[in-house]
Structure formats: structure tokens, C-alpha cells
Short mmCIF file of C-alpha atoms in Angstrom, two decimals:
data_model
loop_
_atom_site.label_atom_id
_atom_site.label_comp_id
_atom_site.label_asym_id
_atom_site.label_seq_id
_atom_site.Cartn_x
_atom_site.Cartn_y
_atom_site.Cartn_z
CA MET T 1 -0.77 -0.32 -0.06
CA GLU T 2 1.09 3.51 -0.59
CA LEU T 3 2.19 6.02 1.54
CA ASN T 4 -0.03 9.48 1.78
CA SER T 5 1.55 12.92 1.95
CA ALA T 6 0.73 12.78 5.93
CA ASP T 7 2.73 9.92 6.27
CA ILE T 8 4.92 11.10 4.88
CA SER T 9 4.66 14.15 6.91
CA THR T 10 4.77 12.43 9.99
CA ILE T 11 7.86 9.50 9.20
CA LEU T 12 10.08 13.03 8.75
CA ASN T 13 8.59 14.44 11.62
CA ARG T 14 9.96 11.25 13.39
CA ILE T 15 13.29 11.67 11.65
CA LEU T 16 13.43 15.27 12.81
CA ASP T 17 12.76 14.61 16.67
CA THR T 18 15.11 12.03 16.89
CA ALA T 19 18.15 13.79 14.52
CA ALA T 20 17.64 17.03 17.38
CA ASP T 21 18.59 14.75 20.06
CA ASN T 22 21.96 14.98 18.63
CA LEU T 23 23.52 18.58 19.47
CA ARG T 24 25.67 19.09 16.80
CA VAL T 25 21.96 18.99 15.47
CA ALA T 26 21.08 21.17 17.64
CA LYS T 27 23.61 23.59 17.24
CA ILE T 28 22.70 24.02 14.16
CA LEU T 29 18.52 23.63 14.28
CA VAL T 30 18.99 26.70 15.97
CA GLN T 31 21.46 28.68 13.89
CA LEU T 32 18.17 28.57 11.82
CA GLY T 33 16.21 30.29 14.40
CA LEU T 34 14.16 27.21 15.38
CA ASP T 35 13.80 25.21 18.23
CA PRO T 36 15.20 21.54 18.44
CA ASN T 37 12.14 20.90 21.25
CA ASN T 38 9.94 21.10 18.90
CA VAL T 39 11.23 21.05 14.55
CA THR T 40 8.90 20.21 12.33
CA TYR T 41 9.20 18.95 8.15
CA ASP T 42 6.84 22.08 7.54
CA ALA T 43 8.51 24.08 10.64
CA LEU T 44 12.21 23.27 9.14
CA PHE T 45 10.41 23.73 5.20
CA ASN T 46 9.35 27.44 6.07
CA ARG T 47 12.13 28.07 7.61
CA LEU T 48 14.60 27.56 4.61
CA LEU T 49 12.56 28.77 2.48
CA GLU T 50 12.66 31.94 4.31
CA ILE T 51 15.78 31.94 3.95
CA GLY T 52 16.39 31.30 0.86
CA LEU T 53 13.83 34.18 -0.80
CA ALA T 54 15.42 36.62 1.53
CA ASN T 55 18.81 35.59 0.39
CA ILE T 56 17.79 36.19 -3.79
CA THR T 57 19.98 39.70 -4.49
CA LEU T 58 20.82 40.60 -7.50
CA ALA T 59 24.76 39.67 -6.77
CA ASN T 60 23.74 35.72 -5.59
CA MET T 61 21.79 35.42 -8.67
CA PHE T 62 25.44 36.62 -10.82
CA ALA T 63 26.95 34.11 -8.22
CA LEU T 64 24.77 31.48 -9.13
CA ILE T 65 24.87 31.68 -12.78
CA GLY T 66 28.72 31.61 -12.35
CA ALA T 67 28.32 28.66 -10.24
CA ILE T 68 26.55 26.33 -12.98
CA PHE T 69 28.96 27.92 -15.59
CA PHE T 70 31.70 26.55 -13.67
CA VAL T 71 30.34 23.29 -12.79
CA ALA T 72 29.69 22.98 -16.84
CA THR T 73 33.00 23.17 -17.34
CA LEU T 74 34.60 19.84 -15.29
CA LEU T 75 31.66 18.58 -17.73
CA MET T 76 32.47 19.36 -21.27
CA GLN T 77 35.60 16.74 -22.92
CA THR T 78 36.95 19.59 -25.82
CA MET T 79 38.82 22.84 -24.66
CA VAL T 80 36.63 24.87 -26.95
CA PRO T 81 33.55 25.25 -25.44
CA LEU T 82 35.21 24.47 -21.62
CA ARG T 83 37.38 28.42 -22.49
CA VAL T 84 34.34 30.13 -23.31
CA ALA T 85 32.22 28.05 -20.09
CA ASN T 86 35.40 29.04 -17.97
CA MET T 87 35.35 32.71 -19.64
CA ALA T 88 31.51 32.65 -18.91
CA GLY T 89 32.20 31.71 -14.85
CA CYS T 90 34.14 34.05 -14.05
CA THR T 91 32.48 37.28 -15.03
CA PHE T 92 29.58 36.41 -13.23
CA PHE T 93 31.56 35.53 -10.45
CA ALA T 94 33.27 38.91 -11.01
CA THR T 95 30.41 41.28 -10.75
CA PHE T 96 29.25 39.23 -7.98
CA GLY T 97 32.53 39.97 -6.03
CA ALA T 98 31.94 43.81 -7.90
CA LEU T 99 28.51 43.85 -5.78
CA THR T 100 29.44 42.78 -2.66
CA GLY T 101 32.52 45.26 -2.44
CA ASN T 102 34.43 41.12 -1.95
CA VAL T 103 37.92 42.96 -3.60
CA SER T 104 39.89 39.84 -3.33
CA THR T 105 37.27 38.33 -5.79
CA PHE T 106 36.72 40.50 -8.07
CA LEU T 107 40.48 40.45 -8.56
CA LEU T 108 41.07 36.97 -8.83
CA TYR T 109 37.91 36.82 -11.46
CA LEU T 110 39.08 39.59 -13.21
CA LEU T 111 43.00 38.74 -13.69
CA LEU T 112 41.11 35.04 -15.01
CA LEU T 113 39.46 36.20 -17.77
CA PRO T 114 42.85 37.80 -19.93
CA ILE T 115 44.22 34.00 -19.25
CA ASN T 116 41.08 32.07 -20.48
CA ALA T 117 40.34 34.57 -23.50
CA VAL T 118 44.28 34.36 -24.05
CA ARG T 119 44.67 30.80 -24.31
CA LEU T 120 41.51 30.47 -26.41
CA ARG T 121 43.08 32.36 -28.65
CA GLN T 122 45.54 30.35 -29.55
CA MET T 123 43.12 26.84 -29.03
CA LEU T 124 40.79 28.82 -32.23
CA ARG T 125 44.13 29.33 -34.85
CA LEU T 126 45.11 25.19 -33.61
CA VAL T 127 41.95 24.54 -34.71
CA LYS T 128 41.73 26.52 -38.59
CA LYS T 129 45.39 25.66 -38.51
CA ALA T 130 44.59 21.88 -38.75
CA ARG T 131 41.27 23.14 -40.80
CA THR T 132 42.91 24.25 -43.93
CA ALA T 133 45.46 21.04 -43.76
CA ALA T 134 42.69 19.37 -46.68
CA GLN T 135 44.54 22.46 -48.43
CA GLY T 136 48.07 21.78 -48.28
CA ASP T 137 49.02 24.55 -45.23
CA MET T 138 51.52 22.48 -43.99
CA SER T 139 53.47 25.31 -42.05
CA MET T 140 53.99 24.63 -38.68
CA GLU T 141 54.38 28.07 -37.44
CA TRP T 142 51.28 27.95 -35.56
CA LEU T 143 52.72 25.29 -33.38
CA ARG T 144 54.78 28.31 -31.71
CA PRO T 145 52.93 29.12 -29.22
CA PHE T 146 52.76 25.15 -27.39
CA MET T 147 56.91 24.37 -27.82
CA THR T 148 59.70 25.91 -26.09
CA GLU T 149 63.35 27.35 -27.80
CA ARG T 150 66.35 25.28 -27.11
CA ARG T 151 69.70 26.40 -29.09
CA TYR T 152 72.92 24.06 -30.63
CA GLN T 153 76.10 24.92 -30.91
CA ARG T 154 77.88 23.52 -34.93
CA GLY T 155 79.40 19.32 -33.37
CA ASP T 156 75.81 19.39 -31.19
CA ARG T 157 74.19 15.50 -31.88
CA LEU T 158 70.55 16.45 -31.52
CA PHE T 159 69.28 12.52 -31.28
CA LYS T 160 70.50 9.58 -32.35
CA LYS T 161 68.69 6.37 -34.38
CA GLY T 162 67.39 3.88 -32.40
CA ASP T 163 67.11 6.20 -29.63
CA VAL T 164 63.82 6.76 -27.97
CA ALA T 165 61.93 9.17 -29.02
CA THR T 166 59.61 12.29 -26.86
CA GLU T 167 59.75 15.46 -28.42
CA MET T 168 59.52 17.23 -32.07
CA PHE T 169 62.07 19.73 -32.98
CA LEU T 170 61.08 22.88 -34.94
CA THR T 171 63.90 23.52 -36.42
CA VAL T 172 64.12 28.66 -36.48
CA THR T 173 67.85 28.95 -37.42
CA GLY T 174 70.79 27.20 -38.48
CA ARG T 175 71.41 24.19 -40.01
CA PHE T 176 70.48 19.85 -39.48
CA LEU T 177 72.30 17.16 -40.87
CA VAL T 178 70.27 14.21 -41.39
CA LYS T 179 73.53 11.44 -41.65
CA GLU T 180 72.31 8.42 -42.59
CA ILE T 181 70.23 10.12 -45.61
CA ASP T 182 72.84 12.89 -45.83
CA VAL T 183 69.88 15.78 -46.69
CA GLU T 184 70.41 18.99 -44.61
CA LEU T 185 67.35 20.94 -43.38
CA PRO T 186 66.85 24.25 -43.30
CA PRO T 187 64.76 26.81 -40.98
CA GLY T 188 61.06 25.94 -40.71
CA ARG T 189 61.85 22.72 -40.77
CA LEU T 190 59.79 19.19 -38.67
CA MET T 191 62.24 16.90 -36.96
CA GLY T 192 61.99 13.87 -34.95
CA GLU T 193 58.33 13.51 -35.76
CA LEU T 194 58.22 10.02 -37.10
CA GLY T 195 59.16 8.45 -33.76
CA PHE T 196 55.55 10.10 -32.35
CA LEU T 197 54.35 7.58 -34.94
CA THR T 198 57.11 4.99 -34.16
CA PRO T 199 54.72 2.05 -31.81
CA ASN T 200 57.90 1.95 -29.98
CA ASN T 201 58.62 5.69 -30.53
CA ARG T 202 62.61 5.26 -31.70
CA ARG T 203 64.51 7.38 -33.71
CA THR T 204 64.83 6.35 -37.14
CA GLY T 205 67.46 9.07 -38.22
CA THR T 206 70.25 10.56 -36.44
CA VAL T 207 70.35 15.24 -36.45
CA GLU T 208 73.27 16.55 -36.26
CA CYS T 209 73.67 20.73 -36.04
CA ILE T 210 75.91 22.08 -38.49
CA GLU T 211 76.57 25.17 -38.15
CA ASP T 212 75.18 27.31 -34.51
CA GLY T 213 71.23 27.26 -34.64
CA GLN T 214 68.16 28.06 -32.72
CA VAL T 215 64.98 25.22 -32.72
CA LEU T 216 61.87 25.17 -30.69
CA THR T 217 61.13 22.14 -29.17
CA ILE T 218 57.40 20.19 -28.10
CA THR T 219 56.83 16.58 -25.83
CA TYR T 220 55.15 14.19 -27.57
CA ASP T 221 53.06 14.09 -24.25
CA ARG T 222 52.31 17.77 -25.09
CA LEU T 223 51.44 16.28 -28.49
CA LEU T 224 48.63 13.96 -27.56
CA GLU T 225 46.75 16.63 -25.60
CA LEU T 226 47.23 18.67 -28.58
CA TYR T 227 45.13 16.12 -30.74
CA PHE T 228 42.83 14.87 -27.84
CA GLN T 229 41.69 18.59 -27.24
CA SER T 230 41.50 19.14 -30.78
CA PRO T 231 40.56 16.39 -33.62
CA GLN T 232 40.69 18.11 -36.13
CA PHE T 233 44.88 18.41 -35.43
CA GLY T 234 45.86 14.60 -35.99
CA TYR T 235 44.63 15.37 -39.24
CA TYR T 236 47.18 17.69 -39.79
CA PHE T 237 49.47 15.65 -37.61
CA LEU T 238 48.59 12.84 -40.05
CA VAL T 239 48.46 15.03 -43.19
CA LEU T 240 51.72 16.74 -42.61
CA THR T 241 53.70 13.38 -41.31
CA SER T 242 52.87 11.39 -44.42
CA GLN T 243 54.23 14.36 -47.27
CA ARG T 244 57.62 14.03 -45.32
CA LEU T 245 57.43 10.26 -45.43
CA LEU T 246 56.09 10.68 -49.82
CA GLU T 247 59.40 12.78 -49.84
CA ASN T 248 61.44 10.79 -48.42
CA ILE T 249 60.26 8.66 -50.81
CA ALA T 250 60.85 10.41 -53.32
CA ARG T 251 64.38 10.97 -52.07
CA LEU T 252 65.36 7.28 -51.97
CA GLU T 253 63.12 6.27 -56.00
CA LYS T 254 66.01 9.41 -57.10
CA THR T 255 69.16 7.99 -55.49
CA VAL T 256 67.87 4.19 -56.94
CA ALA T 257 67.69 5.55 -60.11
CA GLN T 258 71.10 7.37 -59.58
CA GLN T 259 72.91 4.46 -58.55
CA ASP T 260 71.02 2.30 -61.58
CA ALA T 261 72.07 5.01 -64.73
CA GLY T 262 75.54 4.41 -63.19
CA SER T 263 76.05 0.60 -62.91
CA GLN T 264 74.77 1.26 -66.65
CA THR T 265 77.11 3.32 -67.24
CA ALA T 266 79.23 1.41 -66.07
CA ILE T 267 78.59 -1.29 -67.97
CA ALA T 268 78.62 0.35 -71.05
CA SER T 269 81.63 2.20 -71.13
CA ASP T 270 83.44 -1.79 -70.35
CA PRO T 271 86.01 -2.57 -73.30
CA PRO T 272 84.64 -5.93 -74.80
#
């Protein structure tokens, strides 16, 4: 048999009477303005309703909306909407701080706004560059904000074939040589991207510095983070590395063709 509203109210009142016997609960009831010796469900509900209505102010409404946006950021899986929601939440919390005269709250969320704005701009640029991959834009300049600077001198070895690969390089100045295929890498070229794709993350070649220069580096962990933040970046990176592989294959075919041509010339020049 289903319980009616009177039975539920009676049960709740009994629960409240039992809870009021606890000193901590009794103290809380006193703070709420209730008599611990004579507390009922209706009295508690009405008192909480009064407190809620009394605290409905413009400032608290801004704080409530800001809290909703904050919770929304915890539920989002991609960075762009997360940053947008975070900026909206910071705006409402900063307004709450201004209306209540809470300087620390106002300054905290006011300072968080430009930080989120800068990160959002970087991510939007990332997505924009990724979307242009299909049109053949293979520039890696957009990746600079996520990379760190490193300098090398002539004779320094950046990495050796077979080493464990943990980062990717972008040349800025100087000259670098891939020893196995005797290819020089000018500024603006990518190095070490294939190690990101190999199953065991091993270097596929040895690169040495042949002229003092500067490179930018980014770890594979950061690359993975960018991939999960923007699936378009994953496509962009695959197109880029595929182009590198095709260049290597074309270079190898050219070398083989030159060797075959040299062999035929040597055979033709031999006396009968």
C-alpha cells in the first residue's frame, strides 16, 4: 500500500525529532532559528524557504549563474567550449565580487579572464590551422605558442638513430644534417615527428647541428594533449607526416635511379 502525504510528513517529523536529540544537529537548528524541542518538517521547510527568499539578491544570482558555468566546465571534454564557459563563469563571479564589495573575489576572476582569453585564442588558431590541412597548408608556425626554445652549437647531436623519442623539433635558425640520408634541414623544417608515430617511439635517423642554430621543441605528451583537445589537429599532423614520408620515398627512388643509371653507364663503358 502506498504511503500518503500525511504518513510521509509523520515519518519526516519523527526523523527530525530523533536528529534533534544530537547536540550538533540541535546547534544547527538553533542557528537556523528553530526550537530543537519542537521542530517539524513543515517548520523546517518554511524556515529554509524564508532564508532562501531573503538571500535572493542580484549579487547572489550572478554567483549562482557563475557556479552553473563552473560546473559546466567540469563536464566538457574539449578545450574550446571549456574556455568559453570558464570565461562566462569568471565574468559572473567578478560581477558578484564587485556587487558585494569583495575585492579579492573581483580581482581573482578579473585576472582569470585575459588568461582564458589568450588560451582560447591559441586554441582557435590551432583549430583553424588544422582545418586548412586539406588545402595543403603545411606550415608549423601555428605550433610555436606550445613549444619551448633550445639552442645548439656546431657539432652537437640532437638525437641518434634508435634512441627513445620523446619530443619533436622545429628548426628556426642554423643548419642541421640527417646523417643517414645526407639531407640538410633548413629553417622551418620539422624533425623527429616520425618517432611520435612509430610503435616503440624510436628515432629513425641521426641529426647533427652543422651550423649554430635555434630550434623549438614540443614533447610527445603535449602533442597527444593537443590531439585530444582538437581531433582536427590529428588529421593535420597525419597529413604533415605523410608528406614527409612521401618526400623520403621520392628521395630514395631518385637515389636508386641514379645508382642504376651509374651502373648502366659503367657497363656500357667497359670494353668488350
